[in-house]
PDB file of C-alpha atoms in Angstrom:
ATOM      1  CA  MET W   1      20.041   1.743 -11.602  1.00 59.00           C
ATOM      2  CA  THR W   2      20.390   0.731 -15.488  1.00 90.00           C
ATOM      3  CA  LEU W   3      22.158  -2.334 -15.248  1.00 96.00           C
ATOM      4  CA  LEU W   4      20.868  -5.060 -12.623  1.00 98.00           C
ATOM      5  CA  THR W   5      22.666  -8.353 -11.984  1.00 98.00           C
ATOM      6  CA  ILE W   6      20.193 -10.550 -10.473  1.00 98.00           C
ATOM      7  CA  ALA W   7      20.028 -14.171  -8.956  1.00 98.00           C
ATOM      8  CA  THR W   8      17.297 -16.728  -8.288  1.00 98.00           C
ATOM      9  CA  THR W   9      18.274 -19.739  -5.995  1.00 98.00           C
ATOM     10  CA  GLN W  10      16.653 -23.226  -5.203  1.00 98.00           C
ATOM     11  CA  MET W  11      17.364 -25.671  -2.343  1.00 98.00           C
ATOM     12  CA  PRO W  12      15.633 -28.405  -0.267  1.00 98.00           C
ATOM     13  CA  CYS W  13      14.672 -27.938   3.309  1.00 98.00           C
ATOM     14  CA  THR W  14      14.714 -30.224   6.379  1.00 98.00           C
ATOM     15  CA  TRP W  15      14.106 -30.296  10.172  1.00 98.00           C
ATOM     16  CA  ASP W  16      17.561 -29.550  10.510  1.00 98.00           C
ATOM     17  CA  LEU W  17      16.703 -25.948  11.199  1.00 98.00           C
ATOM     18  CA  PRO W  18      20.171 -24.626  11.268  1.00 98.00           C
ATOM     19  CA  GLY W  19      21.469 -26.524   8.103  1.00 98.00           C
ATOM     20  CA  ASN W  20      18.721 -24.647   6.114  1.00 98.00           C
ATOM     21  CA  LEU W  21      19.913 -21.446   6.983  1.00 98.00           C
ATOM     22  CA  ASP W  22      23.637 -22.286   6.427  1.00 98.00           C
ATOM     23  CA  GLN W  23      22.697 -23.759   3.052  1.00 98.00           C
ATOM     24  CA  ALA W  24      20.786 -20.172   2.277  1.00 98.00           C
ATOM     25  CA  GLU W  25      23.773 -18.630   3.056  1.00 98.00           C
ATOM     26  CA  ARG W  26      25.993 -20.649   1.138  1.00 98.00           C
ATOM     27  CA  LEU W  27      23.653 -20.126  -2.007  1.00 98.00           C
ATOM     28  CA  VAL W  28      23.739 -16.280  -1.163  1.00 98.00           C
ATOM     29  CA  ARG W  29      27.563 -16.154  -1.082  1.00 98.00           C
ATOM     30  CA  GLU W  30      27.813 -18.119  -4.230  1.00 98.00           C
ATOM     31  CA  ALA W  31      25.383 -15.608  -6.094  1.00 98.00           C
ATOM     32  CA  ALA W  32      27.294 -12.484  -4.777  1.00 98.00           C
ATOM     33  CA  GLU W  33      30.849 -14.001  -5.732  1.00 98.00           C
ATOM     34  CA  LYS W  34      29.119 -14.291  -9.239  1.00 98.00           C
ATOM     35  CA  GLY W  35      28.183 -10.788  -9.355  1.00 98.00           C
ATOM     36  CA  ALA W  36      24.538 -10.749  -8.336  1.00 98.00           C
ATOM     37  CA  GLN W  37      23.423  -7.520  -6.511  1.00 98.00           C
ATOM     38  CA  VAL W  38      20.000  -9.156  -5.870  1.00 98.00           C
ATOM     39  CA  ILE W  39      19.594 -12.358  -4.735  1.00 98.00           C
ATOM     40  CA  LEU W  40      16.298 -14.233  -4.348  1.00 98.00           C
ATOM     41  CA  LEU W  41      15.712 -17.215  -1.714  1.00 98.00           C
ATOM     42  CA  GLN W  42      12.678 -19.180  -1.721  1.00 98.00           C
ATOM     43  CA  GLU W  43       9.543 -19.121   0.328  1.00 98.00           C
ATOM     44  CA  LEU W  44       9.939 -19.883   3.825  1.00 98.00           C
ATOM     45  CA  PHE W  45      13.505 -21.155   3.293  1.00 98.00           C
ATOM     46  CA  ALA W  46      14.359 -21.290   6.951  1.00 98.00           C
ATOM     47  CA  THR W  47      11.935 -24.466   7.437  1.00 98.00           C
ATOM     48  CA  PRO W  48      10.510 -27.131   5.722  1.00 98.00           C
ATOM     49  CA  TYR W  49       6.989 -26.145   4.131  1.00 98.00           C
ATOM     50  CA  PHE W  50       5.214 -27.240   7.382  1.00 98.00           C
ATOM     51  CA  CYS W  51       1.925 -26.142   5.526  1.00 97.00           C
ATOM     52  CA  ILE W  52       1.633 -29.689   4.115  1.00 97.00           C
ATOM     53  CA  GLU W  53      -0.252 -30.741   7.303  1.00 96.00           C
ATOM     54  CA  GLN W  54      -2.395 -29.113   9.991  1.00 95.00           C
ATOM     55  CA  SER W  55      -0.543 -29.275  13.133  1.00 95.00           C
ATOM     56  CA  HIS W  56      -0.372 -26.438  15.695  1.00 93.00           C
ATOM     57  CA  LYS W  57       2.844 -27.255  16.856  1.00 96.00           C
ATOM     58  CA  HIS W  58       4.347 -25.935  13.942  1.00 97.00           C
ATOM     59  CA  MET W  59       3.071 -22.095  15.073  1.00 97.00           C
ATOM     60  CA  ALA W  60       6.430 -22.421  17.380  1.00 97.00           C
ATOM     61  CA  LEU W  61       8.200 -21.818  14.141  1.00 98.00           C
ATOM     62  CA  ALA W  62       6.925 -17.994  14.002  1.00 98.00           C
ATOM     63  CA  GLU W  63       9.446 -15.272  14.883  1.00 98.00           C
ATOM     64  CA  GLU W  64       8.366 -11.558  15.347  1.00 98.00           C
ATOM     65  CA  TYR W  65       9.800  -8.916  12.739  1.00 97.00           C
ATOM     66  CA  ARG W  66      12.033  -7.157  15.272  1.00 95.00           C
ATOM     67  CA  ASP W  67      12.891 -10.619  17.016  1.00 96.00           C
ATOM     68  CA  SER W  68      13.496 -12.548  14.204  1.00 98.00           C
ATOM     69  CA  ARG W  69      16.862 -14.589  14.267  1.00 97.00           C
ATOM     70  CA  VAL W  70      16.455 -15.037  10.438  1.00 98.00           C
ATOM     71  CA  LEU W  71      16.026 -11.831   9.558  1.00 98.00           C
ATOM     72  CA  ALA W  72      18.903 -10.553  11.822  1.00 98.00           C
ATOM     73  CA  ARG W  73      21.233 -13.074  10.510  1.00 98.00           C
ATOM     74  CA  PHE W  74      20.379 -12.336   6.642  1.00 98.00           C
ATOM     75  CA  ALA W  75      20.590  -8.698   7.148  1.00 98.00           C
ATOM     76  CA  ALA W  76      23.763  -8.984   8.498  1.00 98.00           C
ATOM     77  CA  LEU W  77      24.531 -10.997   5.425  1.00 98.00           C
ATOM     78  CA  ALA W  78      23.244  -8.430   3.032  1.00 98.00           C
ATOM     79  CA  ARG W  79      25.486  -5.651   4.685  1.00 98.00           C
ATOM     80  CA  GLU W  80      28.491  -7.850   4.725  1.00 98.00           C
ATOM     81  CA  LEU W  81      28.260  -8.605   0.822  1.00 98.00           C
ATOM     82  CA  GLY W  82      26.572  -5.538  -0.423  1.00 98.00           C
ATOM     83  CA  VAL W  83      23.811  -7.101  -1.686  1.00 98.00           C
ATOM     84  CA  VAL W  84      19.998  -6.938  -1.537  1.00 98.00           C
ATOM     85  CA  LEU W  85      18.136  -9.839   0.022  1.00 98.00           C
ATOM     86  CA  PRO W  86      14.255 -10.379  -0.135  1.00 98.00           C
ATOM     87  CA  LEU W  87      13.760 -12.520   3.037  1.00 98.00           C
ATOM     88  CA  SER W  88      10.503 -14.857   3.496  1.00 98.00           C
ATOM     89  CA  TRP W  89       9.796 -15.823   6.752  1.00 98.00           C
ATOM     90  CA  PHE W  90       6.892 -17.003   9.092  1.00 98.00           C
ATOM     91  CA  GLU W  91       6.007 -13.925  10.997  1.00 98.00           C
ATOM     92  CA  ARG W  92       4.226 -13.717  14.499  1.00 98.00           C
ATOM     93  CA  ALA W  93       2.515 -10.477  15.167  1.00 97.00           C
ATOM     94  CA  GLY W  94       0.447 -10.598  18.408  1.00 96.00           C
ATOM     95  CA  ASN W  95      -1.924 -12.994  18.185  1.00 95.00           C
ATOM     96  CA  ALA W  96      -1.945 -13.331  14.478  1.00 97.00           C
ATOM     97  CA  CYS W  97       0.713 -15.170  12.248  1.00 98.00           C
ATOM     98  CA  PHE W  98       1.391 -14.259   8.452  1.00 98.00           C
ATOM     99  CA  ASN W  99       3.499 -15.483   5.561  1.00 98.00           C
ATOM    100  CA  SER W 100       5.744 -12.519   5.284  1.00 98.00           C
ATOM    101  CA  LEU W 101       8.658 -10.907   3.729  1.00 98.00           C
ATOM    102  CA  ALA W 102      11.116  -8.300   4.634  1.00 98.00           C
ATOM    103  CA  VAL W 103      13.670  -6.662   2.205  1.00 98.00           C
ATOM    104  CA  ALA W 104      17.223  -6.308   3.735  1.00 98.00           C
ATOM    105  CA  ASP W 105      19.165  -3.703   1.603  1.00 98.00           C
ATOM    106  CA  ALA W 106      22.712  -3.488   0.695  1.00 98.00           C
ATOM    107  CA  ASP W 107      23.409  -1.470   3.993  1.00 98.00           C
ATOM    108  CA  GLY W 108      21.640  -4.452   6.111  1.00 98.00           C
ATOM    109  CA  ARG W 109      18.839  -2.252   7.019  1.00 98.00           C
ATOM    110  CA  LEU W 110      15.252  -3.975   6.953  1.00 98.00           C
ATOM    111  CA  ARG W 111      12.733  -2.150   4.658  1.00 95.00           C
ATOM    112  CA  GLY W 112       9.699  -3.285   6.455  1.00 92.00           C
ATOM    113  CA  VAL W 113       6.972  -6.172   5.722  1.00 98.00           C
ATOM    114  CA  TYR W 114       4.763  -7.363   3.043  1.00 98.00           C
ATOM    115  CA  ARG W 115       2.340  -9.952   4.288  1.00 98.00           C
ATOM    116  CA  LYS W 116       0.993 -12.569   1.821  1.00 98.00           C
ATOM    117  CA  THR W 117      -2.216 -11.452   0.175  1.00 98.00           C
ATOM    118  CA  HIS W 118      -3.537 -14.404  -1.158  1.00 98.00           C
ATOM    119  CA  ILE W 119      -3.423 -17.551   1.190  1.00 98.00           C
ATOM    120  CA  PRO W 120      -4.195 -20.961  -0.314  1.00 97.00           C
ATOM    121  CA  ASN W 121      -5.933 -23.839   1.177  1.00 95.00           C
ATOM    122  CA  ALA W 122      -5.549 -27.403  -0.594  1.00 94.00           C
ATOM    123  CA  ILE W 123      -4.532 -30.937  -0.093  1.00 94.00           C
ATOM    124  CA  GLY W 124      -0.677 -30.275   0.998  1.00 94.00           C
ATOM    125  CA  TYR W 125      -1.091 -26.513   0.788  1.00 97.00           C
ATOM    126  CA  GLN W 126      -2.877 -25.811   4.373  1.00 96.00           C
ATOM    127  CA  GLU W 127      -1.741 -22.449   4.745  1.00 97.00           C
ATOM    128  CA  LYS W 128      -4.935 -21.039   6.166  1.00 97.00           C
ATOM    129  CA  GLU W 129      -4.316 -23.158   9.075  1.00 96.00           C
ATOM    130  CA  TYR W 130      -1.296 -20.976  10.006  1.00 98.00           C
ATOM    131  CA  PHE W 131      -1.633 -17.412   8.135  1.00 98.00           C
ATOM    132  CA  SER W 132      -3.999 -15.115   8.359  1.00 98.00           C
ATOM    133  CA  PRO W 133      -4.655 -13.032   5.024  1.00 98.00           C
ATOM    134  CA  GLY W 134      -2.031 -10.232   4.444  1.00 98.00           C
ATOM    135  CA  ASP W 135      -3.106  -6.668   5.493  1.00 97.00           C
ATOM    136  CA  SER W 136       0.185  -4.959   4.537  1.00 97.00           C
ATOM    137  CA  GLY W 137      -1.324  -4.021   0.915  1.00 97.00           C
ATOM    138  CA  PHE W 138       1.119  -4.834  -2.000  1.00 98.00           C
ATOM    139  CA  LYS W 139       4.748  -3.361  -1.380  1.00 97.00           C
ATOM    140  CA  VAL W 140       7.539  -2.115  -3.841  1.00 98.00           C
ATOM    141  CA  TRP W 141      10.769  -1.305  -2.500  1.00 97.00           C
ATOM    142  CA  ASP W 142      13.267   1.380  -3.524  1.00 97.00           C
ATOM    143  CA  THR W 143      16.551  -0.681  -2.803  1.00 98.00           C
ATOM    144  CA  ALA W 144      20.257   0.069  -3.675  1.00 97.00           C
ATOM    145  CA  PHE W 145      19.953  -1.965  -7.051  1.00 97.00           C
ATOM    146  CA  GLY W 146      16.725  -1.022  -8.277  1.00 96.00           C
ATOM    147  CA  ARG W 147      12.731  -0.727  -7.452  1.00 98.00           C
ATOM    148  CA  LEU W 148      11.488  -4.074  -6.604  1.00 98.00           C
ATOM    149  CA  GLY W 149       8.016  -5.597  -6.618  1.00 98.00           C
ATOM    150  CA  ILE W 150       7.400  -8.763  -4.638  1.00 98.00           C
ATOM    151  CA  GLY W 151       4.565 -11.249  -4.207  1.00 98.00           C
ATOM    152  CA  ILE W 152       4.688 -14.496  -2.358  1.00 98.00           C
ATOM    153  CA  CYS W 153       3.785 -17.843  -4.210  1.00 98.00           C
ATOM    154  CA  TRP W 154       0.090 -18.191  -4.372  1.00 98.00           C
ATOM    155  CA  ASP W 155       0.157 -14.201  -5.166  1.00 98.00           C
ATOM    156  CA  GLN W 156       1.846 -15.153  -8.361  1.00 98.00           C
ATOM    157  CA  TRP W 157      -1.090 -16.482  -9.855  1.00 98.00           C
ATOM    158  CA  PHE W 158      -3.151 -13.483  -9.661  1.00 98.00           C
ATOM    159  CA  PRO W 159      -2.629 -10.798 -12.539  1.00 98.00           C
ATOM    160  CA  GLU W 160      -3.803  -8.362 -10.119  1.00 98.00           C
ATOM    161  CA  THR W 161      -0.934  -8.789  -7.937  1.00 98.00           C
ATOM    162  CA  ALA W 162       1.624  -8.145 -10.999  1.00 98.00           C
ATOM    163  CA  ARG W 163      -0.545  -5.233 -12.362  1.00 98.00           C
ATOM    164  CA  CYS W 164      -0.455  -3.494  -8.961  1.00 98.00           C
ATOM    165  CA  LEU W 165       3.149  -4.022  -8.397  1.00 98.00           C
ATOM    166  CA  ALA W 166       3.877  -2.593 -12.065  1.00 98.00           C
ATOM    167  CA  LEU W 167       1.699   0.425 -11.195  1.00 98.00           C
ATOM    168  CA  MET W 168       3.323   1.203  -8.031  1.00 98.00           C
ATOM    169  CA  GLY W 169       6.786   1.271 -10.110  1.00 97.00           C
ATOM    170  CA  ALA W 170       8.385  -2.013  -9.708  1.00 98.00           C
ATOM    171  CA  GLU W 171      11.106  -2.369 -12.212  1.00 98.00           C
ATOM    172  CA  VAL W 172      11.231  -6.084 -11.660  1.00 98.00           C
ATOM    173  CA  LEU W 173       8.812  -8.703 -10.179  1.00 98.00           C
ATOM    174  CA  LEU W 174      10.120 -11.542  -7.668  1.00 98.00           C
ATOM    175  CA  TYR W 175       8.153 -14.449  -6.406  1.00 98.00           C
ATOM    176  CA  PRO W 176       9.647 -16.474  -3.785  1.00 98.00           C
ATOM    177  CA  THR W 177       7.711 -19.655  -4.148  1.00 98.00           C
ATOM    178  CA  ALA W 178       6.842 -23.158  -2.555  1.00 98.00           C
ATOM    179  CA  ILE W 179       5.198 -25.478  -5.122  1.00 98.00           C
ATOM    180  CA  GLY W 180       5.345 -29.306  -6.649  1.00 97.00           C
ATOM    181  CA  SER W 181       3.359 -32.407  -6.524  1.00 95.00           C
ATOM    182  CA  GLU W 182      -0.185 -32.133  -5.642  1.00 94.00           C
ATOM    183  CA  PRO W 183      -1.104 -34.424  -3.086  1.00 92.00           C
ATOM    184  CA  GLY W 184      -5.068 -34.323  -3.836  1.00 89.00           C
ATOM    185  CA  CYS W 185      -4.064 -34.955  -7.451  1.00 92.00           C
ATOM    186  CA  ALA W 186      -1.210 -37.159  -8.078  1.00 89.00           C
ATOM    187  CA  ALA W 187      -1.598 -36.915 -11.868  1.00 92.00           C
ATOM    188  CA  LEU W 188      -1.317 -33.207 -12.157  1.00 95.00           C
ATOM    189  CA  ASP W 189       2.036 -31.440 -12.784  1.00 96.00           C
ATOM    190  CA  SER W 190       1.831 -27.801 -12.727  1.00 97.00           C
ATOM    191  CA  ARG W 191       5.342 -26.977 -13.411  1.00 98.00           C
ATOM    192  CA  ASP W 192       4.556 -25.473 -17.001  1.00 98.00           C
ATOM    193  CA  HIS W 193       1.265 -23.631 -16.099  1.00 98.00           C
ATOM    194  CA  TRP W 194       3.391 -22.112 -13.028  1.00 98.00           C
ATOM    195  CA  GLN W 195       6.175 -20.623 -15.337  1.00 98.00           C
ATOM    196  CA  MET W 196       3.984 -19.734 -18.076  1.00 98.00           C
ATOM    197  CA  THR W 197       1.661 -17.652 -15.757  1.00 98.00           C
ATOM    198  CA  MET W 198       4.497 -15.652 -14.427  1.00 98.00           C
ATOM    199  CA  ARG W 199       5.895 -15.265 -17.955  1.00 98.00           C
ATOM    200  CA  GLY W 200       2.615 -13.715 -18.688  1.00 98.00           C
ATOM    201  CA  HIS W 201       2.785 -11.208 -16.115  1.00 98.00           C
ATOM    202  CA  ALA W 202       6.107 -10.356 -17.544  1.00 98.00           C
ATOM    203  CA  ALA W 203       4.599  -9.948 -21.147  1.00 98.00           C
ATOM    204  CA  ALA W 204       1.305  -8.079 -19.895  1.00 98.00           C
ATOM    205  CA  ASN W 205       3.438  -5.482 -17.940  1.00 98.00           C
ATOM    206  CA  LEU W 206       7.054  -5.445 -19.701  1.00 98.00           C
ATOM    207  CA  LEU W 207       8.802  -6.291 -16.520  1.00 98.00           C
ATOM    208  CA  PRO W 208      11.273  -8.825 -15.915  1.00 98.00           C
ATOM    209  CA  VAL W 209      10.124 -11.676 -13.759  1.00 98.00           C
ATOM    210  CA  VAL W 210      12.418 -13.817 -11.153  1.00 98.00           C
ATOM    211  CA  ALA W 211      10.968 -16.831  -9.299  1.00 98.00           C
ATOM    212  CA  ALA W 212      12.743 -18.911  -6.667  1.00 98.00           C
ATOM    213  CA  ASN W 213      11.184 -22.540  -5.773  1.00 98.00           C
ATOM    214  CA  ARG W 214      12.291 -25.365  -3.531  1.00 98.00           C
ATOM    215  CA  VAL W 215      13.459 -28.720  -4.392  1.00 98.00           C
ATOM    216  CA  GLY W 216      13.187 -32.184  -2.838  1.00 98.00           C
ATOM    217  CA  LYS W 217      10.830 -34.325  -1.137  1.00 98.00           C
ATOM    218  CA  GLU W 218       9.131 -33.522   2.373  1.00 98.00           C
ATOM    219  CA  VAL W 219       7.051 -35.721   4.465  1.00 97.00           C
ATOM    220  CA  ALA W 220       4.133 -34.725   6.969  1.00 96.00           C
ATOM    221  CA  THR W 221       5.156 -35.198  10.509  1.00 96.00           C
ATOM    222  CA  THR W 222       1.799 -36.510  11.365  1.00 94.00           C
ATOM    223  CA  ASP W 223       1.350 -38.920   8.510  1.00 93.00           C
ATOM    224  CA  PRO W 224       4.036 -40.114   6.448  1.00 93.00           C
ATOM    225  CA  SER W 225       1.631 -40.864   3.531  1.00 92.00           C
ATOM    226  CA  LEU W 226       1.151 -37.296   2.977  1.00 94.00           C
ATOM    227  CA  GLN W 227       4.381 -36.219   0.623  1.00 95.00           C
ATOM    228  CA  MET W 228       5.274 -33.492  -1.798  1.00 96.00           C
ATOM    229  CA  THR W 229       8.173 -33.307  -4.346  1.00 98.00           C
ATOM    230  CA  PHE W 230       8.825 -29.874  -5.061  1.00 98.00           C
ATOM    231  CA  TYR W 231       9.941 -29.424  -8.557  1.00 98.00           C
ATOM    232  CA  GLY W 232      12.397 -26.613  -8.421  1.00 98.00           C
ATOM    233  CA  SER W 233      12.695 -25.057 -12.017  1.00 98.00           C
ATOM    234  CA  SER W 234      13.432 -21.627 -10.855  1.00 98.00           C
ATOM    235  CA  PHE W 235      14.005 -19.075 -13.551  1.00 98.00           C
ATOM    236  CA  ILE W 236      14.524 -15.718 -14.618  1.00 98.00           C
ATOM    237  CA  CYS W 237      12.615 -14.202 -17.816  1.00 98.00           C
ATOM    238  CA  ASP W 238      12.901 -11.067 -19.399  1.00 98.00           C
ATOM    239  CA  HIS W 239      10.254  -8.058 -19.899  1.00 98.00           C
ATOM    240  CA  LYS W 240       8.632  -9.926 -22.639  1.00 98.00           C
ATOM    241  CA  GLY W 241       8.520 -13.362 -21.021  1.00 98.00           C
ATOM    242  CA  LYS W 242      11.414 -14.835 -22.618  1.00 98.00           C
ATOM    243  CA  LEU W 243      13.267 -17.441 -20.463  1.00 98.00           C
ATOM    244  CA  LEU W 244      16.405 -16.176 -20.081  1.00 98.00           C
ATOM    245  CA  VAL W 245      17.643 -19.016 -17.617  1.00 98.00           C
ATOM    246  CA  GLU W 246      16.168 -22.058 -15.775  1.00 98.00           C
ATOM    247  CA  ALA W 247      16.911 -24.545 -13.093  1.00 98.00           C
ATOM    248  CA  ASP W 248      16.176 -28.206 -13.307  1.00 98.00           C
ATOM    249  CA  ARG W 249      13.520 -29.756 -11.227  1.00 98.00           C
ATOM    250  CA  ASP W 250      16.108 -31.477  -8.335  1.00 97.00           C
ATOM    251  CA  SER W 251      19.166 -29.457  -7.739  1.00 98.00           C
ATOM    252  CA  ALA W 252      20.134 -27.050  -5.158  1.00 98.00           C
ATOM    253  CA  GLY W 253      21.748 -24.072  -6.942  1.00 98.00           C
ATOM    254  CA  VAL W 254      22.176 -20.353  -8.359  1.00 98.00           C
ATOM    255  CA  LEU W 255      21.115 -18.667 -11.437  1.00 98.00           C
ATOM    256  CA  VAL W 256      22.453 -15.296 -12.359  1.00 98.00           C
ATOM    257  CA  ARG W 257      21.593 -12.920 -15.183  1.00 98.00           C
ATOM    258  CA  ARG W 258      21.936  -9.263 -15.948  1.00 98.00           C
ATOM    259  CA  LEU W 259      19.061  -7.049 -17.191  1.00 98.00           C
ATOM    260  CA  ASP W 260      19.262  -3.626 -18.672  1.00 98.00           C
ATOM    261  CA  LEU W 261      16.466  -2.158 -16.736  1.00 97.00           C
ATOM    262  CA  GLY W 262      16.903   1.384 -18.729  1.00 97.00           C
ATOM    263  CA  ALA W 263      16.246  -0.386 -22.099  1.00 97.00           C
ATOM    264  CA  MET W 264      13.564  -2.467 -20.695  1.00 97.00           C
ATOM    265  CA  ARG W 265      11.884   1.075 -19.199  1.00 96.00           C
ATOM    266  CA  GLU W 266      12.160   2.574 -22.791  1.00 96.00           C
ATOM    267  CA  GLU W 267       9.931  -0.113 -24.166  1.00 96.00           C
ATOM    268  CA  ARG W 268       7.377   0.120 -21.694  1.00 95.00           C
ATOM    269  CA  LEU W 269       7.062   3.636 -22.588  1.00 93.00           C
ATOM    270  CA  SER W 270       7.144   2.647 -26.231  1.00 95.00           C
ATOM    271  CA  TRP W 271       4.123   0.175 -26.036  1.00 95.00           C
ATOM    272  CA  GLY W 272       1.958   2.483 -24.270  1.00 94.00           C
ATOM    273  CA  ILE W 273       0.023  -0.032 -22.423  1.00 94.00           C
ATOM    274  CA  TYR W 274       0.080   2.061 -19.229  1.00 95.00           C
ATOM    275  CA  ARG W 275      -0.981   5.275 -21.089  1.00 95.00           C
ATOM    276  CA  ASP W 276      -4.065   3.615 -22.513  1.00 96.00           C
ATOM    277  CA  ARG W 277      -5.157   1.907 -19.377  1.00 96.00           C
ATOM    278  CA  ARG W 278      -9.005   2.663 -18.392  1.00 96.00           C
ATOM    279  CA  PRO W 279      -9.278   2.168 -14.559  1.00 95.00           C
ATOM    280  CA  GLU W 280     -12.845   3.617 -14.678  1.00 94.00           C
ATOM    281  CA  MET W 281     -13.747   0.435 -16.611  1.00 94.00           C
ATOM    282  CA  TYR W 282     -12.378  -1.950 -14.342  1.00 94.00           C
ATOM    283  CA  GLY W 283     -14.946  -1.939 -11.858  1.00 92.00           C
ATOM    284  CA  ALA W 284     -15.842  -5.766 -12.005  1.00 92.00           C
ATOM    285  CA  LEU W 285     -12.168  -6.267 -10.560  1.00 92.00           C
ATOM    286  CA  LEU W 286     -13.566  -4.504  -7.234  1.00 91.00           C
ATOM    287  CA  THR W 287     -16.306  -7.370  -6.902  1.00 91.00           C
ATOM    288  CA  GLN W 288     -16.393 -11.252  -6.198  1.00 90.00           C
ATOM    289  CA  ASP W 289     -18.801 -11.974  -9.145  1.00 89.00           C
ATOM    290  CA  GLY W 290     -18.155  -9.554 -11.678  1.00 89.00           C
ATOM    291  CA  ARG W 291     -21.308  -7.759 -11.433  1.00 83.00           C
ATOM    292  CA  ASN W 292     -22.305  -4.311  -9.517  1.00 67.00           C
ATOM    293  CA  LEU W 293     -24.174  -5.424  -6.145  1.00 56.00           C
ATOM    294  CA  HIS W 294     -25.975  -2.209  -5.924  1.00 58.00           C
ATOM    295  CA  ALA W 295     -27.417  -2.357  -9.446  1.00 56.00           C
ATOM    296  CA  ARG W 296     -28.206  -5.936  -9.464  1.00 55.00           C
ATOM    297  CA  TRP W 297     -30.350  -5.699  -6.429  1.00 52.00           C
ATOM    298  CA  ASN W 298     -32.171  -2.750  -7.647  1.00 57.00           C
ATOM    299  CA  THR W 299     -32.961  -4.301 -10.971  1.00 55.00           C
ATOM    300  CA  GLY W 300     -34.083  -7.424  -9.638  1.00 52.00           C
ATOM    301  CA  GLY W 301     -31.623  -8.954 -12.359  1.00 49.00           C
ATOM    302  CA  VAL W 302     -28.501 -10.937 -11.744  1.00 50.00           C
TER     303      VAL W 302
END
């Protein structure tokens, strides 16, 4: 695949769960009508962002991979439209639950599961209440329209995620997301920082990046004073981090762009950033504190 037409989307979500799915389907159909071959929906698009609060009643939203009505519906839609759909959903697996994603290929087949690696815990982002840390390892999928590397929301802040996906052969990096205001710090607006971090991944790895965020205000069911406003701003950038298209903070909608993956591949080769890597020098990345534990205790140093 040399030329890829790709779309990102954004939408508000409510407790009208069938309505969320209908809205997501409308966006997918709109993107397909505009020629998109790969269409990215936001993180946990089937529900409100229930992680705004800690409430065990939300565990009932989780679905097993093989029995998920969300995955079945959108895999059938992918087959009907001949498009690729990365699908974020709340996965139940035995006694564990995960923030997961499956890729529906253009023939409607599901290509397996990625489970979110990095799980945040902050006021308004209480994901450790619901999700176990992912055990799938990072995933890259060969699809009808290219080789896709996908991380989920908090994963996008870690350069290790992007580099691992790049080393695994991803041609595009995609990040479904749910991010907005910070109930623990009302003055913080992370929108520009959020975008710049992912654009940096694009530039550092010479890979285009696509992000899909939600919009709208959501209120906790247990405490109405706990509210979040998601800031949208979904975007597509090229392999050097240049913004190609960007959504606003408030509106549901679809953005579509064509990417020349062949030309981008040639530029990656010309820069030599993968040729000149020194993996044997990156041992600090395998530690929590940047030091070699065995050497530290043998020398008495810190």
